[in-house]
Amino acid sequence: MASLSSSAAAARATFMPSSCQSRPAGGGRMARLVTRAAASSPKLPSGRRLRVAVVGGGPAGGAAAEALAKGGVETVLIERKLDNCKPCGGAIPLCMVSEFDLPLDLIDRKVRKMKMISPSNVAVDIGGTLAPHEYIGMIRREVLDAYLRSRAEGAGAEVVNGLFLRYEAPKEPNGSYLVHYNHYDSSSGKAGGEKRTFEVDAIVGADGANSRVAKEMGAGDYEYAIAFQERVKIPDDKMKYYEERAEMYVGDDVSPDFYGWVFPKCDHVAVGTGTVTHKPDIKKFQAATRLRAKDRIEGGKIIRVEAHPIPEHPRPKRVAGRVTLVGDAAGYVTKCSGEGIYFAAKSGLMCAEAIVAGSANGTRMVEESDLRKYLAEFDRLYWPTYKVLDVLQKVFYRSNAAREAFVEMCADDYVQKMTFDSYLYKRVVPGNPLDDIKLAVNTIGSLVRATALRREMEKVSL
Amino acid sequence: MAMATSTFSPPASQLALRRQPGAAGRYHLLSFPRLRAAAEEAPVEAPSKPLPSPAASNGAAVKAKEPEPTPLPRFRDSRWVNGTWDLKQFDKSGAVDWDAVIDAEARRRKWLEDCPEATSPDEAVVFDTSIIPWWAWMKRFHLPEAEKLNGRAAMIGFFMAYFVDSLTGVGLVDQMGNFFCKTLLFVAVAGVLLVRKNEDIETVKKLIDETTFYDKQWQATWQDEPKN
């Protein structure tokens, strides 16, 4: 459920803890890992290559499998539903297109304008600071996932249609994992699939928020939001409004701790909302979101209803032995905006690169320490982004007054520029200090005014 | 002061559905709002289908259509023109009556909180609270609070000075020269500013926990790192 319009700079200027280094998150490939390429771990017997199972064929799994296969590792990608339309906001940042070499025809729509709507319907347009080549790409998950999987296959990975069941840990230190799965093969005629096993040296769990690999390895639970979405086909003249525009609604009626959205898809819109703390009321929040967007989706037909959990924070354990988690399975979804696709793909890529480096291109056995290197690198690169969004959520999503201030802040050009920069390129760029101070003052001013109005509101009796 | 001229209040049934403002207003600085007085489902919602379990399937094509909820009265005010307050109508002896603007905006927000409305691109709301000058906010909200806090500080200061003098015999001027006394003074001032109700002490403690909670969740995987 990706989106943006978080005033990243506001939080940076006002609330950035001193311990947080905002180093530019660019490049940082694992050059230093190669020099320590597991010279201590044993060479694989009889010159066989390292075998890795990637469980889950979404963005994380696809990116991981491709990088592993390219690096000379024998890769098996297990996906339970090859035509899966995973419920998703479907927004990807610009850097994903360049970092993963995505062809532009994958992108259904280029969103260049966003409308932020406060609880009292104050509407702010953002996107005016975007350069002509900048946009938020809206994709269909079934299209993106299939593309990444086909690239993995092209690089040499084996894509298997099956459901991962469980794995057995090795009995000796350098033994293999035994993966049990249900193999689906339409030609065999078996309805439920046949149980099969195979041996691998390492497992990458990329099977999403309800990860089975995570359960098997005892990774622990996380808090999660329920995101609920209805796909609505609206008349063409109304669809024109959403040509390049997405909307974000904030308010207690729409969600107590998240936001409601209207995102354009290929030929329809997705209207949805989410919540962590009030999951049983999700239908009420959805009705409220539909009400707020009523005039613009009137006459639309709901063609699909979908829901999915979104993790709120990483699992307590992300690696155990030679099994590790990436993407939603690990819990790499940002707060405030709920963005997950890019971090899933990037974490899959980084995990694969760590495995390739730690195994010296598939010739040596990997160890848990190699997988921990991927965790360390990922945490180092993206911790500032996650922390900033967490602070934004804590400050701006806690009450209607805070949300009013939030929307007011979004009207500021500097905020828009910083927000888009940090979203599109995933870098926390230090801005002009004078502007930052002005921004901090404006933020505090907005919050104070909104809180003051809130106190007046309590006195009003209608 | 001009009377608000909106035609009617939102119907009582709608007000009952929304949370009570008293309970919800005290959010302090906690990230998750406390569960409010339970709101019943809006009476016009169709009985909901059970939510499809995420593991089984991701979604379903919709068959039933929910009945339309009854239309709610929209917010109307003669001074609310084109999505913002018409300042010319808030005239008080030549100058703009900012207090009335603040009142009107508070009323509008309360209305919309109780009765959310559909947005429409033709009547876009563009009102920004920063058009109200800073001194209007100051006069209305800060000064009464400042008066209260200064009063408290003065009372505490007077009695502490008297108390210390009676115990140690050190007069007020000599007290000020002492570093320990200056520290106590600082603590007293900070205390008066931060702790205004008994609950504030708990809030400050919770706030400290809150700021580091997310960090701890991220570092959880490093807790059991094998030391090699």
XYZ file of C-alpha atoms in Angstrom, chain A residues 80 84-87 117 119-123 210 223 226 228 241 247 249 252-253 256-257 276-278 280-284 287 290-296 302-309 312-319 331-335 368-369 372 375-376 378-379 383 386-387 390 393-394 397-400 404 408 411 449-450 452-458 460-462, chain B residues 9-10 15 17-19 21-22 24-36 39-42 45 48-52 54-62 66 68 71-72 74 102-103 105-114 116-121 124-130 132 137 140-141 145 210-215 217-222 224-226 228:
182
model
C 2.039 -21.125 -4.796
C -1.753 -14.176 -8.063
C -3.194 -10.644 -7.922
C -1.911 -9.687 -4.533
C -4.010 -6.873 -2.983
C -7.548 15.757 2.395
C -10.603 15.576 8.438
C -12.365 18.875 7.779
C -11.924 18.399 4.057
C -9.142 20.930 3.643
C -7.619 19.761 0.393
C 1.691 -14.563 6.488
C 1.850 -6.132 14.823
C -5.322 -4.732 7.982
C -8.933 -3.264 2.999
C -10.020 13.166 -12.738
C -5.920 10.925 -3.196
C -7.784 10.979 3.123
C -10.642 9.530 12.544
C -13.658 8.588 10.468
C -7.637 6.007 13.545
C -4.028 5.272 12.715
C -3.864 -1.504 13.184
C -5.784 -0.901 16.368
C -9.430 -1.063 15.295
C -13.131 -5.029 13.584
C -14.287 -1.587 12.443
C -12.607 -1.778 9.068
C -15.899 -1.895 7.197
C -17.009 1.269 8.919
C -17.744 3.224 4.268
C -16.320 5.917 0.225
C -18.426 8.702 1.657
C -15.584 11.195 1.492
C -14.903 10.354 -2.113
C -18.601 9.946 -2.891
C -18.967 12.583 -5.569
C -15.987 11.288 -7.463
C -17.296 -2.500 -7.189
C -15.530 -5.215 -9.126
C -13.394 -6.712 -6.411
C -13.013 -6.611 -2.659
C -9.698 -7.529 -1.165
C -7.807 -7.323 2.080
C -4.354 -8.163 3.291
C -2.260 -7.712 6.406
C 4.097 -2.670 11.117
C 7.628 -3.502 12.119
C 10.245 -6.215 11.530
C 9.907 -9.596 13.155
C 11.933 -10.169 16.308
C 14.114 -12.696 14.506
C 14.996 -12.284 10.849
C 17.622 -14.982 10.528
C 8.344 -6.905 8.076
C 9.998 -4.206 5.963
C 7.024 -1.943 5.525
C 7.394 1.706 6.415
C 5.152 3.407 8.876
C 24.532 -17.309 9.394
C 27.117 -14.540 9.634
C 23.590 -11.199 9.066
C 20.659 -7.536 7.662
C 23.329 -5.133 8.836
C 19.866 -3.158 5.000
C 19.419 -1.734 8.468
C 17.066 2.894 9.089
C 12.086 4.049 8.572
C 12.746 6.105 11.654
C 7.836 6.373 12.275
C 3.310 8.719 12.049
C 3.620 9.236 15.782
C -1.458 10.522 12.840
C -2.350 10.623 16.491
C -5.396 12.874 16.382
C -7.550 14.887 14.042
C -5.085 18.990 10.146
C -1.497 22.256 6.295
C 0.925 22.852 1.284
C -2.833 26.151 16.063
C -4.538 22.860 15.342
C -5.730 25.210 20.075
C -8.624 24.842 17.659
C -9.169 21.347 19.000
C -9.631 22.729 22.489
C -12.126 25.225 21.147
C -13.934 22.413 19.380
C -14.479 20.650 22.663
C -18.578 23.875 21.006
C -21.827 22.015 21.400
C -23.781 21.652 18.235
C -27.069 20.886 13.706
C -26.253 17.404 12.506
C -23.773 12.519 16.845
C -22.338 7.351 16.495
C -19.230 9.453 16.781
C -17.025 9.314 19.789
C -15.285 14.625 22.332
C -14.335 14.717 26.007
C -11.085 11.652 22.686
C -9.662 15.101 23.232
C -7.047 14.017 25.705
C -4.742 12.254 23.294
C -1.589 13.364 25.054
C 1.299 12.134 23.008
C 0.463 8.488 22.690
C 0.573 7.089 19.227
C -2.451 4.831 19.520
C -5.703 6.430 20.614
C -7.375 4.644 23.444
C -10.475 2.677 22.534
C -13.293 5.138 22.659
C -19.802 3.338 18.288
C -22.554 1.236 16.879
C -22.542 0.321 13.252
C -24.384 2.896 11.196
C -25.055 -0.667 6.648
C -21.147 -7.449 6.435
C -19.855 -10.547 4.715
C -17.131 -12.340 6.683
C -13.755 -10.971 5.707
C -11.993 -13.443 3.375
C -5.834 -13.636 3.639
C -4.212 -17.041 3.483
C -6.993 -18.634 1.509
C -7.659 -16.022 -1.118
C -6.784 -12.453 -1.629
C -10.147 -11.054 -2.629
C -13.487 -11.771 -4.150
C -15.664 -10.322 -6.820
C -18.495 -8.505 -5.109
C -24.911 -2.260 0.114
C -27.034 3.799 0.218
C -27.821 11.642 3.037
C -26.538 13.863 5.848
C -24.024 19.456 4.677
C -11.410 31.015 15.309
C -14.830 30.218 16.740
C -13.508 27.395 12.223
C -13.759 25.383 15.435
C -17.454 24.983 14.838
C -16.904 23.915 11.245
C -14.344 21.313 12.226
C -16.572 19.965 14.955
C -19.440 19.679 12.512
C -17.331 17.820 9.994
C -15.865 15.557 12.626
C -19.323 14.503 13.718
C -17.950 13.757 7.626
C -18.834 15.001 4.200
C -17.934 14.061 0.702
C -15.313 16.306 -0.796
C -15.967 17.855 -4.139
C -13.475 19.473 -6.488
C -12.597 22.669 -2.531
C -11.735 23.750 0.991
C -8.701 25.988 0.912
C -8.804 27.600 4.322
C -5.429 27.767 6.024
C -5.229 28.611 9.709
C -2.032 30.559 9.210
C -5.035 34.234 11.401
C -3.671 33.073 18.763
C -6.697 33.919 22.935
C -4.838 30.793 23.986
C -2.433 29.784 30.154
C 7.516 5.487 22.869
C 10.404 7.265 21.225
C 12.629 4.234 21.563
C 10.098 1.477 20.988
C 10.480 1.301 17.226
C 14.262 1.216 17.550
C 11.755 -3.602 17.434
C 14.350 -3.159 14.701
C 17.203 -4.270 16.896
C 15.390 -7.370 18.124
C 17.056 -9.597 15.580
C 20.474 -8.603 16.904
C 20.362 -13.231 19.835
C 23.292 -12.783 17.468
C 25.784 -15.542 18.130
C 31.817 -15.229 17.218
